[in-house]
PDB file of C-alpha atoms in Angstrom:
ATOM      1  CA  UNK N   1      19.715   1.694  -0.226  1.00 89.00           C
ATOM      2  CA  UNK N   2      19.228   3.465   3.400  1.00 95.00           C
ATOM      3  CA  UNK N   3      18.585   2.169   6.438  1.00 97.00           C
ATOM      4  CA  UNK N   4      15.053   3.956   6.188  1.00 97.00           C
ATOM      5  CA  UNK N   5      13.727   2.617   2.926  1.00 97.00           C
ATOM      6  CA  UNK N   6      15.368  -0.879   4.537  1.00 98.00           C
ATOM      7  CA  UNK N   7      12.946  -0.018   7.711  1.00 98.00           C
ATOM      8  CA  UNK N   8      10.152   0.756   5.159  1.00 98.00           C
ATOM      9  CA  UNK N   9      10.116  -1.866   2.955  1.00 98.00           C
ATOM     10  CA  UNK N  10      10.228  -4.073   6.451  1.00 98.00           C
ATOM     11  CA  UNK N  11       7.548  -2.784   7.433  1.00 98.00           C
ATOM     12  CA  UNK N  12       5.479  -2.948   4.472  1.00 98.00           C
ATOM     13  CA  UNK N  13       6.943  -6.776   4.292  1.00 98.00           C
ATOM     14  CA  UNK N  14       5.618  -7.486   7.845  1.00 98.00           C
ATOM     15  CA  UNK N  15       2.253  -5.845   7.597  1.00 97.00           C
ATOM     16  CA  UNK N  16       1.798  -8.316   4.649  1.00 97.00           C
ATOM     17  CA  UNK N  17       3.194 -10.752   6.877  1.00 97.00           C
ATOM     18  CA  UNK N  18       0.234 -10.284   9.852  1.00 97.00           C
ATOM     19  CA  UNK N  19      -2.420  -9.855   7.374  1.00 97.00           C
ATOM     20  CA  UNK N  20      -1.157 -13.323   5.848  1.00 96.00           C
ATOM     21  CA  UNK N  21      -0.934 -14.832   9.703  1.00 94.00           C
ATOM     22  CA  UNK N  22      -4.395 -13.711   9.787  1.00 94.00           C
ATOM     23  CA  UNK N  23      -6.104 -15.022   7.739  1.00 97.00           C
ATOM     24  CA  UNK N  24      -4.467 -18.772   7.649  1.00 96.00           C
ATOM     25  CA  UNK N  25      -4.461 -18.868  11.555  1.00 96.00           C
ATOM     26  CA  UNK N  26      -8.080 -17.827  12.449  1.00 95.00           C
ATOM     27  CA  UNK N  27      -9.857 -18.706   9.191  1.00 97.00           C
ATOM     28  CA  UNK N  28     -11.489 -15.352   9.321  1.00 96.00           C
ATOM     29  CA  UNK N  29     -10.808 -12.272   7.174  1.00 96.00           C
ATOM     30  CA  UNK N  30     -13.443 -10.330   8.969  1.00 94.00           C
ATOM     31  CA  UNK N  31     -12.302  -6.445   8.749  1.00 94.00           C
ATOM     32  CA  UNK N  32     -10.467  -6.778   5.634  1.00 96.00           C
ATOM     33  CA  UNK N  33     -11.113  -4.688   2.386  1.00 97.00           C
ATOM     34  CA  UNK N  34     -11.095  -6.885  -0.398  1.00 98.00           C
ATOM     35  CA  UNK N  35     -11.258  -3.674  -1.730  1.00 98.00           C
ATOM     36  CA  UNK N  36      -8.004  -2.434  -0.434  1.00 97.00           C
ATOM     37  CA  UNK N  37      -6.454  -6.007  -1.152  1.00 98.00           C
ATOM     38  CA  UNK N  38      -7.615  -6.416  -5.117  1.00 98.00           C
ATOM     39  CA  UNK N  39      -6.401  -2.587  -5.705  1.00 98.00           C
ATOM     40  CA  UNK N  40      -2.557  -3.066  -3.672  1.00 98.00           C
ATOM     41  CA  UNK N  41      -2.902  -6.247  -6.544  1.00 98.00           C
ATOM     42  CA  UNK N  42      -3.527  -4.242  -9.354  1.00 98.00           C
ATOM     43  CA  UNK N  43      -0.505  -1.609  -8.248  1.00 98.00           C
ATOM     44  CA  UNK N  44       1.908  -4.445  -7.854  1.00 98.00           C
ATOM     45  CA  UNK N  45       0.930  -5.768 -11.415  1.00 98.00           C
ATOM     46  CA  UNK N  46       0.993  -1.885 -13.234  1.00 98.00           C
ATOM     47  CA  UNK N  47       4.419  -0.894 -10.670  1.00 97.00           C
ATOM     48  CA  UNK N  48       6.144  -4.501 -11.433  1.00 97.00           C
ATOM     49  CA  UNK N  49       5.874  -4.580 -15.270  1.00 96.00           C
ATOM     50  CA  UNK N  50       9.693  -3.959 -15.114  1.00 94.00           C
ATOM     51  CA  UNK N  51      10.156  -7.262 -13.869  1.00 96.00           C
ATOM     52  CA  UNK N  52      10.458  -8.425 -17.358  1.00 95.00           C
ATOM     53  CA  UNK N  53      12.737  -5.938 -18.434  1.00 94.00           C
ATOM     54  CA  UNK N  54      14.989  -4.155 -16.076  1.00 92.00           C
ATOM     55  CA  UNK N  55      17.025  -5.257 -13.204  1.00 94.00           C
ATOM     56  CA  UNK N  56      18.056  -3.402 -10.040  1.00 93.00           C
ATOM     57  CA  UNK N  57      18.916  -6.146  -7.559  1.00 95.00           C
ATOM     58  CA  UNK N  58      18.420  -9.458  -6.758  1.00 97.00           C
ATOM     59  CA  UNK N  59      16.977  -7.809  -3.037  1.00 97.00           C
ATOM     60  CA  UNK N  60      14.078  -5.759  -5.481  1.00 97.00           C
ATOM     61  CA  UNK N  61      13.334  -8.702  -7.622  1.00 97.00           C
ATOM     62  CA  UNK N  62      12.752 -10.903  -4.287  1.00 98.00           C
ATOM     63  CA  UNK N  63      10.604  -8.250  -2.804  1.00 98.00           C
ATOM     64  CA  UNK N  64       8.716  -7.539  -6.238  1.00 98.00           C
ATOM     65  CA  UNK N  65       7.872 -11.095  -6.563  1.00 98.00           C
ATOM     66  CA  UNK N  66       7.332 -11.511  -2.996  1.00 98.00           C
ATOM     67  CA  UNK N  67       4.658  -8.631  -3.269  1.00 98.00           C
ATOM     68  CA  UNK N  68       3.119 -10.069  -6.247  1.00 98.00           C
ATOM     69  CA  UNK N  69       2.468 -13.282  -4.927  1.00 98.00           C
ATOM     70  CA  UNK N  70       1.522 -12.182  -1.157  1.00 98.00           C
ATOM     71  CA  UNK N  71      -1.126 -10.234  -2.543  1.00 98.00           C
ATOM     72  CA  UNK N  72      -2.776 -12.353  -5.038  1.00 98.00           C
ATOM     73  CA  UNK N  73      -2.536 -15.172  -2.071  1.00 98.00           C
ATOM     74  CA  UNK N  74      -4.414 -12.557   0.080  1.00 98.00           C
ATOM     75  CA  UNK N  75      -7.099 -11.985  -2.666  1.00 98.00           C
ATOM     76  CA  UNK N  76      -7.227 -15.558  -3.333  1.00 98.00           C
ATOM     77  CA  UNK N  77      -8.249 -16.343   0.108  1.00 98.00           C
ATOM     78  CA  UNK N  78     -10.778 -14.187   0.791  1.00 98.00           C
ATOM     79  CA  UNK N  79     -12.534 -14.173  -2.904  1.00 97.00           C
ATOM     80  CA  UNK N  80     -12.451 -18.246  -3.014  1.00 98.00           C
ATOM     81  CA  UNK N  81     -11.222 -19.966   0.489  1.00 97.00           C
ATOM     82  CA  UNK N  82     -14.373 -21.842   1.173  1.00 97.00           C
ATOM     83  CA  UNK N  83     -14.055 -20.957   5.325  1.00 98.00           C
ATOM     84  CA  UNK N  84     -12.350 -17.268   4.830  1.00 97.00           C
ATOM     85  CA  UNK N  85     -14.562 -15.951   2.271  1.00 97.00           C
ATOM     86  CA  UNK N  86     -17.830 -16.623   4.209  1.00 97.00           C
ATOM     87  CA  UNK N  87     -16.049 -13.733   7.077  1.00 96.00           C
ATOM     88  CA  UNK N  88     -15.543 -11.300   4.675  1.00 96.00           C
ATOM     89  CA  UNK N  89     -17.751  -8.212   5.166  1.00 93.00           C
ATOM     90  CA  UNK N  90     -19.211  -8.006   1.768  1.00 94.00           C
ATOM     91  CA  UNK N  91     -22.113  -5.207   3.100  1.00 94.00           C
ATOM     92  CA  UNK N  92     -19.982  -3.037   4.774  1.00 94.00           C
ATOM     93  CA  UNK N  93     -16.851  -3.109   1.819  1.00 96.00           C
ATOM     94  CA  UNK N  94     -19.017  -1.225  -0.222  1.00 93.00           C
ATOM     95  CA  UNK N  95     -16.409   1.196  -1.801  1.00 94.00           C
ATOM     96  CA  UNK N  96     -16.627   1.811  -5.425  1.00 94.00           C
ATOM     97  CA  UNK N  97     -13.520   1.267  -7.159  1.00 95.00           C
ATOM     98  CA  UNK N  98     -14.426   3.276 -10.417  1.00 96.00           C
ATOM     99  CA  UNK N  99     -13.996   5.994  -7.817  1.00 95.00           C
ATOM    100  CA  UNK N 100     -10.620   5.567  -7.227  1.00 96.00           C
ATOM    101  CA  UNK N 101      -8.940   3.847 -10.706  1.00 98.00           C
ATOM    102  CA  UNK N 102     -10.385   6.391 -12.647  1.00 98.00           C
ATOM    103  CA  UNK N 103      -9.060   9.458 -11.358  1.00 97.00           C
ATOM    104  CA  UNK N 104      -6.150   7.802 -10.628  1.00 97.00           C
ATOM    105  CA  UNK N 105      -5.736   6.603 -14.640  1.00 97.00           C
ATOM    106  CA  UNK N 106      -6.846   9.888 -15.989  1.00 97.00           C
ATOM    107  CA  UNK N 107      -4.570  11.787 -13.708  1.00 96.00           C
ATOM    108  CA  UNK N 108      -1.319   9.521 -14.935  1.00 97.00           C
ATOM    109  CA  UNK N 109      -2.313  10.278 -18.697  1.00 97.00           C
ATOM    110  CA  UNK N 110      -1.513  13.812 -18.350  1.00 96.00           C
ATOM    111  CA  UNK N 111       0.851  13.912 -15.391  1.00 94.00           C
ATOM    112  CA  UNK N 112       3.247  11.764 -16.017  1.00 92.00           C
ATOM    113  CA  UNK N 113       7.697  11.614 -17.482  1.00 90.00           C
ATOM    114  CA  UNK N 114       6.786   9.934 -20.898  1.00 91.00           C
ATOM    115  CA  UNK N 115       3.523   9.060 -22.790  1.00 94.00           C
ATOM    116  CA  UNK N 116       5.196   4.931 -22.988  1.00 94.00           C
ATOM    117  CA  UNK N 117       2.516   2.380 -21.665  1.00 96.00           C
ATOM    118  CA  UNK N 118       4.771   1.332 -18.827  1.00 94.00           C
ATOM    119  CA  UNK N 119       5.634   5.008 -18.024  1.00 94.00           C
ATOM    120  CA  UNK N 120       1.779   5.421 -18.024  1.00 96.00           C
ATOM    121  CA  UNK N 121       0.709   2.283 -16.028  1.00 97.00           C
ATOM    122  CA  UNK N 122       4.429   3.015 -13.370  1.00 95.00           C
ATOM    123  CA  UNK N 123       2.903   6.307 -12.884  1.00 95.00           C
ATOM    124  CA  UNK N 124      -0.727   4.976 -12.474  1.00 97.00           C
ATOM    125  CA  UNK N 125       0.517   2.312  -9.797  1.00 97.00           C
ATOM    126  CA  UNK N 126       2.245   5.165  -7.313  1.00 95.00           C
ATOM    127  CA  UNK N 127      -1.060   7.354  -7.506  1.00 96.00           C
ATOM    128  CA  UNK N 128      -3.566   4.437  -7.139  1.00 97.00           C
ATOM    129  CA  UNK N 129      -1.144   2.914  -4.132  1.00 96.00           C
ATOM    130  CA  UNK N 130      -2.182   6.742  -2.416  1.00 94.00           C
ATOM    131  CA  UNK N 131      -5.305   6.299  -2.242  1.00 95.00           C
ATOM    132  CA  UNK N 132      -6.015   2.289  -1.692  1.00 96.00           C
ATOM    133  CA  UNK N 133      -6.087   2.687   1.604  1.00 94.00           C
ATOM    134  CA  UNK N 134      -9.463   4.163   1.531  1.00 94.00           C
ATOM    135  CA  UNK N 135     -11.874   1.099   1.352  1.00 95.00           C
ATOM    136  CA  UNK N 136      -9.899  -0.299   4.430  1.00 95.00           C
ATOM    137  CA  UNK N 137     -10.091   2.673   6.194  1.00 92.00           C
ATOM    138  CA  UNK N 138     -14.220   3.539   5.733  1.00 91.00           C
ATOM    139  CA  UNK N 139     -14.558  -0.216   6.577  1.00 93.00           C
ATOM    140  CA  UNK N 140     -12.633   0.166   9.823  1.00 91.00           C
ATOM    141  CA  UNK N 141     -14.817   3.428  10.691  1.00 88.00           C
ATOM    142  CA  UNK N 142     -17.980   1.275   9.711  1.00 89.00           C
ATOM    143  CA  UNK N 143     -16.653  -2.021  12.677  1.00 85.00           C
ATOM    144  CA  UNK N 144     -17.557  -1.768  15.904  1.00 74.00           C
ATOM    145  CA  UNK N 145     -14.929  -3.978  16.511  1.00 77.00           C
ATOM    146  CA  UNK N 146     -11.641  -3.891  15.328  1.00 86.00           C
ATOM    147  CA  UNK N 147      -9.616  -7.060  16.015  1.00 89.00           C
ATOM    148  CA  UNK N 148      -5.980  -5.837  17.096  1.00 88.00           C
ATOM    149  CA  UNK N 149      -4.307  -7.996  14.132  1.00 91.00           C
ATOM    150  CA  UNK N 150      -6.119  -5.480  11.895  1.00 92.00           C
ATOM    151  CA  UNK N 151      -5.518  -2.937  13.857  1.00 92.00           C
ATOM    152  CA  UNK N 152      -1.721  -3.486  13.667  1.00 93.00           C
ATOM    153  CA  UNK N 153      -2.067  -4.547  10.294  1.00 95.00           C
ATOM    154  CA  UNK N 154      -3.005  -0.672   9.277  1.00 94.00           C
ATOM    155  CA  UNK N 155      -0.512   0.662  11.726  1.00 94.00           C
ATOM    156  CA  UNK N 156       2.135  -1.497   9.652  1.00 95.00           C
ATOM    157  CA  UNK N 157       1.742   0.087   6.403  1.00 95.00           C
ATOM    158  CA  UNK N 158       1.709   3.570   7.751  1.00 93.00           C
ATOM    159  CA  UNK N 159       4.999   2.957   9.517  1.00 94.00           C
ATOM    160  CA  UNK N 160       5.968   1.960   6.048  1.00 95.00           C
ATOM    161  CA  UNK N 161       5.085   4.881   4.372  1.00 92.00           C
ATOM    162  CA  UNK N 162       6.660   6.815   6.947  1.00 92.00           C
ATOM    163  CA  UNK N 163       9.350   5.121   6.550  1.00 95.00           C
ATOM    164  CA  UNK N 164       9.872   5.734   2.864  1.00 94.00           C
ATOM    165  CA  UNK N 165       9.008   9.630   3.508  1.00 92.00           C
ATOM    166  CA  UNK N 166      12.612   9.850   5.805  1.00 94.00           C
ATOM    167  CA  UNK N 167      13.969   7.566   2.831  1.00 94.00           C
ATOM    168  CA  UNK N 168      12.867  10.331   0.350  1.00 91.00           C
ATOM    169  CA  UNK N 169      14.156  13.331   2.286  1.00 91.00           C
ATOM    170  CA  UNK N 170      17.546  11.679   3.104  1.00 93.00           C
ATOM    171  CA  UNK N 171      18.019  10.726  -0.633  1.00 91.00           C
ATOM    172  CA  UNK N 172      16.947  14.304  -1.054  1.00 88.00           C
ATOM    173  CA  UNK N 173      19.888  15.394   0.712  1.00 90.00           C
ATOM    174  CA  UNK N 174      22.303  12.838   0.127  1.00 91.00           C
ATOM    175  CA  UNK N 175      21.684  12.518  -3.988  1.00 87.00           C
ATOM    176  CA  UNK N 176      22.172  15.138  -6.844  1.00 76.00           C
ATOM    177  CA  UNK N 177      19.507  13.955  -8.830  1.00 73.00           C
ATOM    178  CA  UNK N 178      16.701  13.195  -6.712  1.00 76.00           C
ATOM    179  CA  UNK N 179      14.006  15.465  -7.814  1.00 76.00           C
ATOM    180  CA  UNK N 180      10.415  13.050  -7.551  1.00 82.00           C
ATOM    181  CA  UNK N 181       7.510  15.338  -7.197  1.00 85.00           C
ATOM    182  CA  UNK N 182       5.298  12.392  -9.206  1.00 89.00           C
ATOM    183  CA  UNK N 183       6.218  10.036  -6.015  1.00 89.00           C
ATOM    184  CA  UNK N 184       6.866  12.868  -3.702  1.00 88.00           C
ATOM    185  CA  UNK N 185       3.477  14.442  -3.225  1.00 91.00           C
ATOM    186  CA  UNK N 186       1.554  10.876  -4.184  1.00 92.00           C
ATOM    187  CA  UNK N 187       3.494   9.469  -1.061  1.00 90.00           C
ATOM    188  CA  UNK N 188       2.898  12.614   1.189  1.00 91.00           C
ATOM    189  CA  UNK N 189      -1.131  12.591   0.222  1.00 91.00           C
ATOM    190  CA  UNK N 190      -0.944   8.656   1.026  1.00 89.00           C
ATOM    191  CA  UNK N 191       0.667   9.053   4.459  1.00 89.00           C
ATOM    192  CA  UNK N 192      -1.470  11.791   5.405  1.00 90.00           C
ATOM    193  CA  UNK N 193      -4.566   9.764   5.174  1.00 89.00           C
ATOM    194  CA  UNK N 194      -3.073   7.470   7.562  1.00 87.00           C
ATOM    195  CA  UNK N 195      -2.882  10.418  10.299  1.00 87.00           C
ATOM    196  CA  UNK N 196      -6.040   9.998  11.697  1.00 84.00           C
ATOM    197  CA  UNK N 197      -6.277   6.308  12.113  1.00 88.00           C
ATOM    198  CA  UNK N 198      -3.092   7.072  13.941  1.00 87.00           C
ATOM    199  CA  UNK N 199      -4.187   9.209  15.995  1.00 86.00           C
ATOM    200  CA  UNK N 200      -7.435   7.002  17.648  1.00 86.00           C
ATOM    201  CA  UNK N 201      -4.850   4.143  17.461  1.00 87.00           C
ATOM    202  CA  UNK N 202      -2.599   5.930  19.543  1.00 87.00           C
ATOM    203  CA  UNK N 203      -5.000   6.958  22.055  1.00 87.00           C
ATOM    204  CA  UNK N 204      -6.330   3.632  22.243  1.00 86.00           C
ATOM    205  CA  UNK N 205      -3.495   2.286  22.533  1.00 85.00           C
ATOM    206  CA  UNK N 206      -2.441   4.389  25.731  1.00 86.00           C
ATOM    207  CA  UNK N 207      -5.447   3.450  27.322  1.00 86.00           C
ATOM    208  CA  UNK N 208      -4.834   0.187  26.611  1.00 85.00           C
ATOM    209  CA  UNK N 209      -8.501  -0.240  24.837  1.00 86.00           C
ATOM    210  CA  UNK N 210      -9.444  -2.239  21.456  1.00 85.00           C
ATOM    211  CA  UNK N 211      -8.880   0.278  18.701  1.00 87.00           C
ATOM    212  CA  UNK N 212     -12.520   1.818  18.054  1.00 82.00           C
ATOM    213  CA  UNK N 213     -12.636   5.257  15.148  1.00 84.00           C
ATOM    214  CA  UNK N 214     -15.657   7.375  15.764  1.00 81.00           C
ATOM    215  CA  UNK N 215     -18.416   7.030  13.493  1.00 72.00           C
TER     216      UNK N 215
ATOM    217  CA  UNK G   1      12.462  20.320 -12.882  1.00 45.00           C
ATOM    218  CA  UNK G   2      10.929  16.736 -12.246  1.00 53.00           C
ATOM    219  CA  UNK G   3      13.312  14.234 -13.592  1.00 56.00           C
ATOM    220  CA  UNK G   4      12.036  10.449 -14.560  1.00 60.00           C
ATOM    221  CA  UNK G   5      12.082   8.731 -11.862  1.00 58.00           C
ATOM    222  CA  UNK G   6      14.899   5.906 -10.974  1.00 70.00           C
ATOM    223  CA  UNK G   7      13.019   3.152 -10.474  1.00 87.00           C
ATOM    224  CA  UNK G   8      15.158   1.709  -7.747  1.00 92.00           C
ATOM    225  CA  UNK G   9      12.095   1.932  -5.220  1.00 94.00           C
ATOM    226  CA  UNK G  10       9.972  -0.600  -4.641  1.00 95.00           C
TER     227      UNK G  10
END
């Protein structure tokens, strides 16, 4: 454990954290994917399988769990909360999700370290968590106005995966076996789609405006 | 060479 993976998994911890706040302060889930939320589910479920039968540390069974449960909260909220669910933007989320599990689960069939079902459904979880982003993002593009918690919410999880890239390239350095291309590329095609929300959000954010992406 | 992965990550 470095202090950038610490930083990362922080991050990713916090962004979970203000998306939770969120929703159970203002009742309102309005610029949320359910999309996004209901696929980072189904990667915790397929990544976390190893719960049951390997242990690293009582700080990655805390955070799996904590994952797990955060995120099925989050889905449970805006799929059946009487007041939350009736803010969700159920026109705009439109995103097919065939579009992205399929690819994803045909892609981890023939790229993957071992043809085991939990090899299989590991290797599923790290390219499906590239790419579930997506629904959020063409959401965000499709609001007029995005609400700063969502805003930061976003710019959470890319400080995350940014995060976890410096973890990558200082275990890289520092370890003799550390040879990931599966996770490597997967986690440099997921941060790179986070560039350009960056980008407006850093403009924005020097001019001191409400995030807005162009259309 | 790609070797499994240590699934120490989270």
């Amino acid at each position: 454990m470095n202090l950038f993976r610490l930083c990362g998994d922080m991050f990713h911890l916090l962004s979970i954290m203000v998306l939770l706040l969120k929703i159970r302060a203002t009742r309102s889930c309005r610029g949320i994917s359910l999309k996004t939320q209901e696929l980072y589910a189904l990667v915790f479920v397929c990544r976390y399988l190893d719960l049951f039968y390997s242990f690293i540390s009582v700080y990655n069974s805390f955070m799996k769990v904590t994952f797990l449960a955060t995120a099925f909260s989050i889905v449970r909220y805006m799929r059946y909360d009487k007041v939350v669910k009736q803010t969700y933007d159920r026109e705009q989320d439109t995103f097919r999700y065939v579009f992205l599990i399929a690819p994803c689960l045909l892609l981890a069939l023939v790229l993957n370290h071992r043809f085991t079902l939990t090899e299989v459904l590991w290797t599923f979880s790290i390219y499906l968590e590239a790419v579930a982003i997506l629904p959020q993002l063409v959401l965000m593009q499709r609001t007029q106005n995005i609400d700063n918690l969502t805003a930061n919410y976003v710019a959470l999880l890319g400080a995350y995966r940014g995060f976890y890239i410096l973890n990558w390239i200082y275990r890289f350095a520092t370890e003799r076996h550390y040879r990931q291309w599966i996770v490597w590329i997967s986690g440099v095609i997921q941060t790179a789609l986070y560039a350009d929300f960056f980008f407006y959000y850093a403009l924005c954010w020097k001019a001191n405006k409400r995030l807005q992406l162009p259309a | 060479d790609d070797e499994e992965a240590p699934k120490d990550e989270l």
